XYZ file of C-alpha atoms in Angstrom:
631
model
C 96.804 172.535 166.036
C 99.683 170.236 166.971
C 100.957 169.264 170.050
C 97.884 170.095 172.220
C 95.504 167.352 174.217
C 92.970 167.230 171.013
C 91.040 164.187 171.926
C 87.628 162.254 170.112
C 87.205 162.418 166.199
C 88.337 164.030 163.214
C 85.340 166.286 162.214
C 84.574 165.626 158.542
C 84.099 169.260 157.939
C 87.262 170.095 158.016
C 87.325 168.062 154.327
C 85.409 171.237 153.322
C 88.481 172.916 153.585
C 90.421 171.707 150.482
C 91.587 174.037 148.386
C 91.675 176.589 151.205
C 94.341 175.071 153.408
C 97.992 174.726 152.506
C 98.897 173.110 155.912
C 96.649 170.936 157.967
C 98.613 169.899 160.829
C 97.023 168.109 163.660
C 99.965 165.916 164.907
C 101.070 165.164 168.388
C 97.425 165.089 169.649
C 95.173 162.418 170.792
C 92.603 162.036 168.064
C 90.942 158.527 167.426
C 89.105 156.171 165.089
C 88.674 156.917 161.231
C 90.399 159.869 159.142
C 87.235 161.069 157.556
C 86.027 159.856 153.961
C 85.881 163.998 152.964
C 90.162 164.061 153.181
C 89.995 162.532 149.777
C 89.068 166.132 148.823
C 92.662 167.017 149.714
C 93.954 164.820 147.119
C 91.833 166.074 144.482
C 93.449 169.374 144.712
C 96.544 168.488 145.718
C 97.533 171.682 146.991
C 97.571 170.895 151.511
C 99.737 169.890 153.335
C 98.543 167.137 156.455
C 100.279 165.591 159.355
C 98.524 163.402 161.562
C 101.334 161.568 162.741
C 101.591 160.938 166.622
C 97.659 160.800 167.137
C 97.497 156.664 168.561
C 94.002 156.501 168.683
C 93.781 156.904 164.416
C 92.553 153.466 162.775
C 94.266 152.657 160.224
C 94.244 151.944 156.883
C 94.028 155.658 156.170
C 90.947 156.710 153.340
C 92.724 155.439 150.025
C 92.249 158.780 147.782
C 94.516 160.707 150.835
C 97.033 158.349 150.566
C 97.977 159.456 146.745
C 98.673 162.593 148.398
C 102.383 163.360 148.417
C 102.261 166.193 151.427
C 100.293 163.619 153.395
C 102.770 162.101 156.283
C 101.323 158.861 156.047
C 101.601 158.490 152.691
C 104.456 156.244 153.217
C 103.466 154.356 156.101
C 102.629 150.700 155.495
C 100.288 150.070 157.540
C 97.768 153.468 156.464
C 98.844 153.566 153.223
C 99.717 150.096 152.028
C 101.334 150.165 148.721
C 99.811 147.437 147.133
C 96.536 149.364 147.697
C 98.029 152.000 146.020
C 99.257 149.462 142.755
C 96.178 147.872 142.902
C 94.358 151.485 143.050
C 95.942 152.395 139.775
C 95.037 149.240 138.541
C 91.578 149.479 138.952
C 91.878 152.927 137.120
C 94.417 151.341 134.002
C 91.660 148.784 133.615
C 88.184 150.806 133.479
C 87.573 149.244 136.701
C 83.924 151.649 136.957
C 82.913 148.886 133.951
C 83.718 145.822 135.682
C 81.217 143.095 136.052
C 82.373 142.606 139.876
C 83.857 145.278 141.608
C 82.739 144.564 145.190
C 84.709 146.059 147.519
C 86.999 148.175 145.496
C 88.318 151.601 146.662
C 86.394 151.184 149.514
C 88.108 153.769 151.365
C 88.466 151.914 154.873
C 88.737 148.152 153.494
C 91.530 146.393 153.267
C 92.505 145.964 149.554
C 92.736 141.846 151.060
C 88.901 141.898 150.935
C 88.413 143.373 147.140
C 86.827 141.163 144.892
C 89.918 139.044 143.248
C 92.045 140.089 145.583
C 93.493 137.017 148.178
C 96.450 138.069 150.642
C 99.112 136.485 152.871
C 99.115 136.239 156.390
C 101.445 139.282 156.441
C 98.399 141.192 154.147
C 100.917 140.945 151.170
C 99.114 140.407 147.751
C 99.452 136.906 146.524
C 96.766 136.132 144.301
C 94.580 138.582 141.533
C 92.167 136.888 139.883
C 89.786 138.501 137.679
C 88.529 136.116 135.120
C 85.637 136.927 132.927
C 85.041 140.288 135.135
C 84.371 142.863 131.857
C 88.124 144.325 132.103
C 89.443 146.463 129.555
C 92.079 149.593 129.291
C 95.174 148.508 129.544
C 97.223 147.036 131.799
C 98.745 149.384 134.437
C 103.041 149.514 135.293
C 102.117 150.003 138.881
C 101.024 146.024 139.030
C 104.828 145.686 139.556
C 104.410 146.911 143.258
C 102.343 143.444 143.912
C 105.756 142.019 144.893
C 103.937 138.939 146.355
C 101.925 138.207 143.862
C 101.719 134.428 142.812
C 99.049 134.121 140.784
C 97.568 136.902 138.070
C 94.822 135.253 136.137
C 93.160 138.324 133.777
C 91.915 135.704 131.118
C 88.669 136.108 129.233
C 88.304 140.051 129.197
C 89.247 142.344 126.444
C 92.462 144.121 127.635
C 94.252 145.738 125.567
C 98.058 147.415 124.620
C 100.491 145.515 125.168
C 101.943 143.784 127.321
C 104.002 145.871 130.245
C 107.716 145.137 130.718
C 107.115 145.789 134.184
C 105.388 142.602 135.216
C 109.274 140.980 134.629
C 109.337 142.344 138.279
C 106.810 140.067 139.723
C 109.718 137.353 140.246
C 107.051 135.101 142.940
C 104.833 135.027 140.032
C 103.828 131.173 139.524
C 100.917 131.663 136.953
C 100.284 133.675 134.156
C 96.626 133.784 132.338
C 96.024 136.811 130.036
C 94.465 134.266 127.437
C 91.568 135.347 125.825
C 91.930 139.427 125.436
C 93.091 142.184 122.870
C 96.799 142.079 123.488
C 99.262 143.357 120.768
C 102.706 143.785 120.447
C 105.691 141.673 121.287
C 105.641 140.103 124.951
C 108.864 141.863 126.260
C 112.060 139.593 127.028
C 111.835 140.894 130.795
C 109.105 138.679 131.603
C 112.060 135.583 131.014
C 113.237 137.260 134.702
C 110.078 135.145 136.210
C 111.922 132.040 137.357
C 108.869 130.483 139.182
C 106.813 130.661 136.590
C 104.798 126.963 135.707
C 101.812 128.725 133.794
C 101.916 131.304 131.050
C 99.038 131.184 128.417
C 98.794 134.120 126.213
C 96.532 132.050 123.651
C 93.718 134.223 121.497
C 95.311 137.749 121.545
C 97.062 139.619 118.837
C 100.753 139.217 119.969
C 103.212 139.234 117.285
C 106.763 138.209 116.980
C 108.937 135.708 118.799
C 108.518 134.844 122.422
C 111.677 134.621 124.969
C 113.228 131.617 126.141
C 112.094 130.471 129.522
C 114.007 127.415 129.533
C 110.847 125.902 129.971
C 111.647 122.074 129.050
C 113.094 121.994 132.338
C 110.016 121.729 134.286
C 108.120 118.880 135.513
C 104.668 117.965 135.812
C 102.354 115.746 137.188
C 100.346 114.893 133.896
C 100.297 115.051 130.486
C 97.358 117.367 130.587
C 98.753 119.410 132.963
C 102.604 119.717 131.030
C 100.129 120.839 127.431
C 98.679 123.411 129.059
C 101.346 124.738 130.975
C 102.796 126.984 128.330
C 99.744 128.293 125.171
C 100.283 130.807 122.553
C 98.681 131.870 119.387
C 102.034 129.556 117.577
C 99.524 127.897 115.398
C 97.891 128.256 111.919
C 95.945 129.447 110.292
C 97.181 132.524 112.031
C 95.624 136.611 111.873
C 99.112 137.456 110.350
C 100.862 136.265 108.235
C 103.546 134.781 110.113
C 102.281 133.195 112.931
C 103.961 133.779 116.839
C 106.927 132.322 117.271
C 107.167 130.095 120.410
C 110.169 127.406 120.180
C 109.242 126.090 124.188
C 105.481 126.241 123.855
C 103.628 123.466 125.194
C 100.357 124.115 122.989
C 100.104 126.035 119.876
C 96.542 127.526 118.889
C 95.929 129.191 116.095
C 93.068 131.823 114.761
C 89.902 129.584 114.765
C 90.827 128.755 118.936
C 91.909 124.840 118.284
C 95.032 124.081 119.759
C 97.636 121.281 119.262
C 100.107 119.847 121.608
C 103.730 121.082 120.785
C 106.152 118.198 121.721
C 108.915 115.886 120.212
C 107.219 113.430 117.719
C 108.682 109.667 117.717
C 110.896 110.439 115.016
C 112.603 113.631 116.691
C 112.623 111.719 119.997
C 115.488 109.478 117.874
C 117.545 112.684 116.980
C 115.550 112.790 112.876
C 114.340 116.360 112.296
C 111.380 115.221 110.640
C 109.364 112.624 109.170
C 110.861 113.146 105.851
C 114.569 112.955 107.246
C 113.867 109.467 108.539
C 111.887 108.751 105.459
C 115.411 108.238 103.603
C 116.829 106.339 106.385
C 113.592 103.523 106.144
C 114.189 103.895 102.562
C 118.279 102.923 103.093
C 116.662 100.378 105.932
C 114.522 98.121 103.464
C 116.965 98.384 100.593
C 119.462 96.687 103.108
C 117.769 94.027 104.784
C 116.381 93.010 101.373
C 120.314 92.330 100.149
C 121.143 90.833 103.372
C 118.375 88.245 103.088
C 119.334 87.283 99.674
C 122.873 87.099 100.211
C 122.169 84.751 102.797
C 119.751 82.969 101.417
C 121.693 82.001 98.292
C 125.014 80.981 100.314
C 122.303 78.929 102.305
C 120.819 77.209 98.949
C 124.141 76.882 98.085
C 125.299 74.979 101.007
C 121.843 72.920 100.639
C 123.214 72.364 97.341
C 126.872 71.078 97.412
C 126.489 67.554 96.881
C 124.445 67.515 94.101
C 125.705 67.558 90.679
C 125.947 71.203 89.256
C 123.569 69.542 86.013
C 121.084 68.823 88.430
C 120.779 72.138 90.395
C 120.231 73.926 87.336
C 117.266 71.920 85.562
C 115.521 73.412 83.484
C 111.984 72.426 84.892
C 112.949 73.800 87.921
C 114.212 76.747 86.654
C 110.606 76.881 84.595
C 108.416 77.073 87.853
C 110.446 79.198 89.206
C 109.359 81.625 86.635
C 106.028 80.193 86.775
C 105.700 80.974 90.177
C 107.593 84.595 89.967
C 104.571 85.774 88.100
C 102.375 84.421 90.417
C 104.075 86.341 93.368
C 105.022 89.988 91.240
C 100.747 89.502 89.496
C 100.205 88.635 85.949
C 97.629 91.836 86.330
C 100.114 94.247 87.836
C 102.416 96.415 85.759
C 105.465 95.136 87.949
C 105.374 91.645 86.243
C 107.245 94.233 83.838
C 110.485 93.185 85.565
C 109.881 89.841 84.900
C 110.477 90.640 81.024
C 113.911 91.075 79.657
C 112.668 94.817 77.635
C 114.121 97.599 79.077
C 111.366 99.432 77.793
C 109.248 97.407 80.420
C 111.596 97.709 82.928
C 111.360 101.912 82.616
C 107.742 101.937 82.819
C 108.294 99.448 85.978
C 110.220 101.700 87.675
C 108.309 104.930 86.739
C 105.161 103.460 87.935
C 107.307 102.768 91.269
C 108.028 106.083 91.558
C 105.314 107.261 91.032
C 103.522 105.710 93.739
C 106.098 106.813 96.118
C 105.686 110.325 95.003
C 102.000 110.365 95.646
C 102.524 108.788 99.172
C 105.355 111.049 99.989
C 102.542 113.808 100.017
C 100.880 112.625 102.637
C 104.340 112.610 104.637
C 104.576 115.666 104.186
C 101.509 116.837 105.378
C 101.885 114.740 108.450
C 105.085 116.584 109.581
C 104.249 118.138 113.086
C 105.121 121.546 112.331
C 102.823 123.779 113.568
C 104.158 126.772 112.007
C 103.472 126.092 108.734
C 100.247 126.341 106.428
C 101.384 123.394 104.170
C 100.691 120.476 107.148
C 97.632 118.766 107.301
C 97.756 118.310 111.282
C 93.938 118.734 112.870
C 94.014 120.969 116.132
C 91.790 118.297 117.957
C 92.318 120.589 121.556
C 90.212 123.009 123.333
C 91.371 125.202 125.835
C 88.522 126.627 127.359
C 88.038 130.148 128.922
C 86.896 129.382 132.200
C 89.170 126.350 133.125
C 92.958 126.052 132.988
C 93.808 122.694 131.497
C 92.965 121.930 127.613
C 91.414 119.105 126.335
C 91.369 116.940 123.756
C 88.386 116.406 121.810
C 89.299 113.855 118.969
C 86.852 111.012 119.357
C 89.736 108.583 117.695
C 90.276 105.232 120.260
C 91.124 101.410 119.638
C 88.500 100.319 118.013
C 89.796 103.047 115.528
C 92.811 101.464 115.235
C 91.970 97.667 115.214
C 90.268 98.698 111.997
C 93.074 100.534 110.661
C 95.340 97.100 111.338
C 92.539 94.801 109.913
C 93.128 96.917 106.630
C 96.667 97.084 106.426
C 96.912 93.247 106.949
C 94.524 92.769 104.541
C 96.006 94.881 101.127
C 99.672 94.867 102.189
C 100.578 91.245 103.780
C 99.736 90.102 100.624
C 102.218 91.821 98.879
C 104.836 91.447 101.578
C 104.911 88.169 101.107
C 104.827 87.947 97.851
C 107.783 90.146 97.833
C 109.660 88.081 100.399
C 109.164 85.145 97.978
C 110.618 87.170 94.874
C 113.513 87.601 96.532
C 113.820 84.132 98.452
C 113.605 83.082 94.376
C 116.762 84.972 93.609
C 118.559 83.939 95.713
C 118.334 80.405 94.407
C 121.865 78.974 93.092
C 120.260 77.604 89.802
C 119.209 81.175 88.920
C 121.109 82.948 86.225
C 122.398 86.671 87.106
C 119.498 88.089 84.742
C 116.984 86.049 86.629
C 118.273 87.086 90.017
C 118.754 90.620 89.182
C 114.683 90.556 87.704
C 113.397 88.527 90.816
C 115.140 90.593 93.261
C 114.018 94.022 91.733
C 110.562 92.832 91.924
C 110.364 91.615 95.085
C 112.216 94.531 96.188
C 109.515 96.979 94.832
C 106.559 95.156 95.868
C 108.157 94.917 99.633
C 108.896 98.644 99.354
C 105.791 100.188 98.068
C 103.668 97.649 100.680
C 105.844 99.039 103.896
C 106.117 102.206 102.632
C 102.451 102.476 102.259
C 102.256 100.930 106.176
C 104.522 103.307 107.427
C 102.343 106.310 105.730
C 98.827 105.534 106.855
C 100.543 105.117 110.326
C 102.014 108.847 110.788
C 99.204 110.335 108.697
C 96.035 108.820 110.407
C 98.734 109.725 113.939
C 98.440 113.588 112.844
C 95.400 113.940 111.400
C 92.768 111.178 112.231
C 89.965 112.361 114.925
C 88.165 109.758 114.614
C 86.899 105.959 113.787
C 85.360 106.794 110.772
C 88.188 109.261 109.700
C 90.934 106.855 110.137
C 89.242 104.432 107.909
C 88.581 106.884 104.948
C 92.215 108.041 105.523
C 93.304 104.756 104.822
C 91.220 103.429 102.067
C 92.538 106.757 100.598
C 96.218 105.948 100.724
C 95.739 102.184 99.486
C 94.174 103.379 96.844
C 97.705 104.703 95.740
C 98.552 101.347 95.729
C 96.464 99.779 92.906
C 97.752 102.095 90.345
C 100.131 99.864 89.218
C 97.286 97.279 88.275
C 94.841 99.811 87.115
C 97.653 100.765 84.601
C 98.138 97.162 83.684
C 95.037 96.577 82.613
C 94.930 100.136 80.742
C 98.012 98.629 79.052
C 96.399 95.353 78.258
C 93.214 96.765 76.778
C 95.304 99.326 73.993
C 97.751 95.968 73.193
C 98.001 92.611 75.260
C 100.576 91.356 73.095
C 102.702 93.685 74.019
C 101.996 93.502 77.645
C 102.808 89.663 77.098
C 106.029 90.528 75.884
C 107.016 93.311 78.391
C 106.159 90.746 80.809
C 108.566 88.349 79.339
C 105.777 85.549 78.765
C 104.000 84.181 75.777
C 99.921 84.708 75.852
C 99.818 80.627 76.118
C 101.284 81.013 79.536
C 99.704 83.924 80.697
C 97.090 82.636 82.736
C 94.383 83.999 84.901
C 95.265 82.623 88.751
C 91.842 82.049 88.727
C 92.341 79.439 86.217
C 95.133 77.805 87.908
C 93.559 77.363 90.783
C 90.287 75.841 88.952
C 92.398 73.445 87.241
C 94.163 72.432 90.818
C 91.240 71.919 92.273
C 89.877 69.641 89.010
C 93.233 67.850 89.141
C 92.318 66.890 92.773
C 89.173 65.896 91.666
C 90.561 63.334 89.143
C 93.048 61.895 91.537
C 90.220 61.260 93.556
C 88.291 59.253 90.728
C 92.184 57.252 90.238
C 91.932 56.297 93.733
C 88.201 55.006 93.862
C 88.858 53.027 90.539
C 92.025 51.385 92.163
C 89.849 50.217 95.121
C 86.917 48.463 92.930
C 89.756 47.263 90.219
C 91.669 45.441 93.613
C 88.509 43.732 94.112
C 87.310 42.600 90.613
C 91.594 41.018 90.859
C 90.379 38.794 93.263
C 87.489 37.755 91.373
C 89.539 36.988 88.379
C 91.821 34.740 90.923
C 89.415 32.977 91.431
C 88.695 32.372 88.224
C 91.769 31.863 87.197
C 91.551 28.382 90.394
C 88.369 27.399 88.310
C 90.757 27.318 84.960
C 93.144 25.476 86.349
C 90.918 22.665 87.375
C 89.394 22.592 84.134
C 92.407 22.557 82.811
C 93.599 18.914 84.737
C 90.632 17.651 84.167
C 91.010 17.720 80.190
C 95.023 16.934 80.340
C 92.940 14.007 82.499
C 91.413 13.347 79.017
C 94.483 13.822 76.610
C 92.998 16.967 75.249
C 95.301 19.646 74.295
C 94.057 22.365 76.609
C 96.887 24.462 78.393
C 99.651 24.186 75.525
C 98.757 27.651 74.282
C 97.138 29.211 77.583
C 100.645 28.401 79.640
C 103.095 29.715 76.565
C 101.684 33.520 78.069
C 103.331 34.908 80.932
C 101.338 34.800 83.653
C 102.318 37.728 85.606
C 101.107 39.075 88.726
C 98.704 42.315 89.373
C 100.071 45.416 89.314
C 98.501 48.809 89.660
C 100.297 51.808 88.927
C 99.345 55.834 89.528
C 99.610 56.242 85.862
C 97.296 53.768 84.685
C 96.014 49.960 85.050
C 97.533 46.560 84.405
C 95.286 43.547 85.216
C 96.885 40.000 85.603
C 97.014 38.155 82.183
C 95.458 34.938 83.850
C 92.136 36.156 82.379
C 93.557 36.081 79.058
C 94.809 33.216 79.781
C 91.419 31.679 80.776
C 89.990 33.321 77.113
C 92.588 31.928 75.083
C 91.835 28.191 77.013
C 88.302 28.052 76.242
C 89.310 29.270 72.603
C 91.614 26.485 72.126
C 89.038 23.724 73.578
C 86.847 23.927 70.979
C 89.211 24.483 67.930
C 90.846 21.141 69.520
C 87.993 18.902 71.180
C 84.561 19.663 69.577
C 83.409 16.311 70.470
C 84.712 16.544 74.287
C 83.898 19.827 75.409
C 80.599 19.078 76.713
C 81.371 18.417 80.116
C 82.988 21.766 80.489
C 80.010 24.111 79.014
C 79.479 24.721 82.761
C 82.692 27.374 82.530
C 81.147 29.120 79.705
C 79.749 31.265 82.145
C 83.060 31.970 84.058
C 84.833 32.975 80.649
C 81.964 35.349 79.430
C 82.150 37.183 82.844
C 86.295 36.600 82.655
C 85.858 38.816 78.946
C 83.157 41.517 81.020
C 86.162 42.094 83.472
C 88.572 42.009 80.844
């Protein structure tokens, strides 16, 4: 019927004719508004031929089932038969789209596939956007998506797709964002999809994809947050994982494993400094403390020694000195800690010393270990504090860990370590004293050295562990009790030592059990000491003050002393043969003025002398007897 003057509609009856027609040509006429619904009939056969070309008055899009026709003429026309319709068509079909939740507008045979459900467009009608989150999706996903040549945006997350992933969506080279999170996936993601150079957002987290991921150069995009950077770039790179090697993702931004937590994937401190790992740059703090504790006590001792040079060499090295230094080494190292060990001369002591050392830095080495950021291991102790939730696109982090958290952790630390810190310091400030011997530098050193080391090291621990692991307050507190624990071994042992044989703890310790005392004790006799000097310097004041009452009876004397010269009486012949010397009053003791005995022996030699002239001077009696009280 071409090429007449045909005018008004397409009767839909002619639909009827499917499977009876092999060429339907109504061209060159002037037919208007819709091709009828019942041309889709044509399709399902497949067998007719149809031309409609040249009719102006046609609407278009053309009915969607005619358009998979091949023999149709407008099959290829853009504007009635819009390929992305068609991709999107197939689609629908690859994906069970009968079963979706929301399928409101789909194959609607006159809408534009810009109005489906999901489905946002460009001013030009080109697909840019297909999101169908949570919609009930399944099948698989279809090879035809490549003809969305637009498309920006694909978000299929939260459904339960599966197959695996087609190689044809590397064609999608506008595509921005990539959610298939949260579906059956399998397989290996196919190294085509590394052709999407816009891409900012991939997350292919809870599906079953195996293998190793491409290389998207990925580090080379920016972001405006933190938040935003994690969750640019999720995979199931985690652990525990379903297999038993988990994805491998070297650019992932987030790694979550089989229970859906998810932890950040990014340089750690250490590897921000060029170390692999914690326990790389564990040797290197080793190497660190090792050498700033020589350094110090080389320079302290050509320091001493400079402090030193005019005194005579005798001097320098007295042996009191040299005695509290000891004294006060055992104090620093603890006369209840198996280090005091180095303080002995027994090698035997020394060995256990050093073992005990070790040991201590064996156990904390553990928990290095397990705080290594390595996500792709089982042996790490790291807690997957983030949450990437199905209906929103950034992750979160739900540890409940804050500064309060922290203050505590410091409050702990300063309280078990410092002590030992400085105590070490002063170890090896000791041996680096000039009037040391090499043995006694060599011991002080060693123990300073290890009480310095096991203290920092100890610090250092509790710091990256409680950093990788620690969700909370209350966790970062047990976590660090924990580890400090470590570090009273070395007394715990002590006193295990002590009770099986203190003698020969005393000896390994290189003191006798005379001098072995409890710093308890010390500090009880310190404070007695004070005490007493106390006492001294009360008795000083009332003994100054009973001196001048003996002055002034010493004045008294003296009269009575002119007054019976007066009398030719032999009075002050024996009194003034006894030095009279002044008062003096040392810190060691007392020395009253020998006036009063002066005054005693006077009134001794009256009456041996005078019996018969002594009355007039009974009146002193009283001044000697309280002369002889004083005394």
């Amino acid at each position: 019927l071409s090429d007449n003057d045909i005018k008004g509609t397409i009767p839909s009856e002619i639909g009827n004719l499917a499977g009876t027609l092999e060429i339907l040509d109504l061209s060159n006429n002037r037919l208007k508004e819709w091709i009828p619904k019942s041309f889709a009939n044509f399709e399902t056969n497949n067998m007719t031929s149809i031309y409609l070309r040249n009719n102006t008055g046609l609407f278009k899009p053309a009915p969607l089932m005619l358009c998979f026709l091949p023999t149709f003429d407008f099959a290829d026309d853009e504007e009635s038969c819009p390929s992305e319709r068609n991709a999107l068509k197939d689609f629908f079909n690859s994906a069970k789209g009968l079963d979706w939740t929301n399928k409101k507008m789909w194959l609607d045979p006159y809408a534009s596939h810009c109005s489906w459900h999901g489905v946002d467009c460009s001013s030009s009608n080109a697909t840019t956007t297909l999101n169908l989150t949570n919609n009930g999706l399944s099948g698989t996903l279809s090879k035809n998506i490549a003809g969305l040549a637009s498309l920006e945006v694909l978000d299929l997350s939260d459904n339960d797709i599966k197959g695996s992933v087609t190689s044809e969506i590397g064609k999608l080279t506008e595509l921005v964002s990539l959610r298939l999170s949260y579906n059956q996936l399998t397989g290996a993601l196919p190294n085509q999809i590394t052709s999407l150079k816009n891409l900012k957002l991939i997350q292919l987290n809870d599906n079953r994809i195996q293998g190793t991921l491409p290389i998207f150069n990925w580090k080379e995009k920016k972001y405006s947050s933190k938040e935003e950077e994690y969750s640019s770039f999720i995979a199931d790179c985690g652990n525990p994982s379903d297999f038993d090697v988990s994805l491998g993702c070297e650019e992932c931004t987030m790694c979550c494993n089989a229970q859906g937590n998810c932890y950040p994937q990014e340089k750690t401190d250490i590897q921000k400094v060029n170390f692999e790992n914690y326990s790389q740059f564990t040797v290197v703090f080793f190497a660190c403390i090792i050498g700033v504790a020589l350094v110090a006590a080389i320079l302290l001792f050509f320091y001493d020694k400079y402090n030193n040079r005019y005194l005579p060499r005798e001097s320098v090295r007295d042996a009191s000195f040299v005695e509290k230094d000891n004294k006060r080494a055992l104090v620093a190292i603890g006369s209840d800690s198996s280090y005091s060990f180095f303080l002995g001369k027994s090698w035997v002591g020394w060995i256990i010393a050093l073992v005990i050392a070790a040991v201590q830095l064996a156990m904390l080495f553990i928990f290095v270990e397990g705080a290594e950021i390595e996500l792709w291991k089982d042996s790490v102790d790291v807690k997957y504090t983030w949450r990437c939730p199905r209906d929103e696109i950034e992750c979160k982090n739900t540890a409940d860990l804050n500064e309060w958290g922290w203050a505590a952790f410091a409050f702990l630390m300063a309280t078990h370590l410092l002590k030992d810190i400085i105590n070490g310091s002063k170890m090896i400030l000791l041996s680096s004293k000039e009037r040391q011997t090499w043995n006694d530098r060599i011991r002080f050193f060693c123990g300073g050295l290890v009480l310095n080391f096991v203290a920092l090291f100890t610090l250092y621990v509790s710091t990256i562990y409680n950093k990788a692991i620690a969700t909370s307050n209350t966790e970062i507190v047990m976590n660090s009790i924990v580890i400090l624990f470590i570090t009273d071994t070395d007394e715990q042992l002590y006193d295990i030592f002590n009770v099986i044989d203190s003698s020969w703890v005393a000896r390994m310790s290189g003191i006798s059990q005379d001098n072995n005392i409890d710093d308890n004790l010390v500090g009880d006799l310190m404070k007695q000491n004070a005490d007493l000097q106390d006492e001294v310097n009360n008795l000083k004041t009332k003994v100054n003050g009973q001196e001048s009452r003996l002055e002034n009876i010493c004045q008294q004397m003296d009269k009575m002393q002119k007054m019976m010269d007066s009398k030719g009486l032999p009075f002050a012949s024996q009194s003034r043969s006894k030095s009279l010397s002044g008062t003096s009053i040392g810190s060691n003791g007392l020395s009253l003025s020998t006036k009063s005995a002066a005054a005693i022996a006077s009134y001794d030699t009256i009456q041996l002398n005078a019996p018969d002239e002594i009355e007039e001077s009974m009146r002193y009696k009283d001044i000697y007897a309280r002369a002889k009280e004083l005394l």
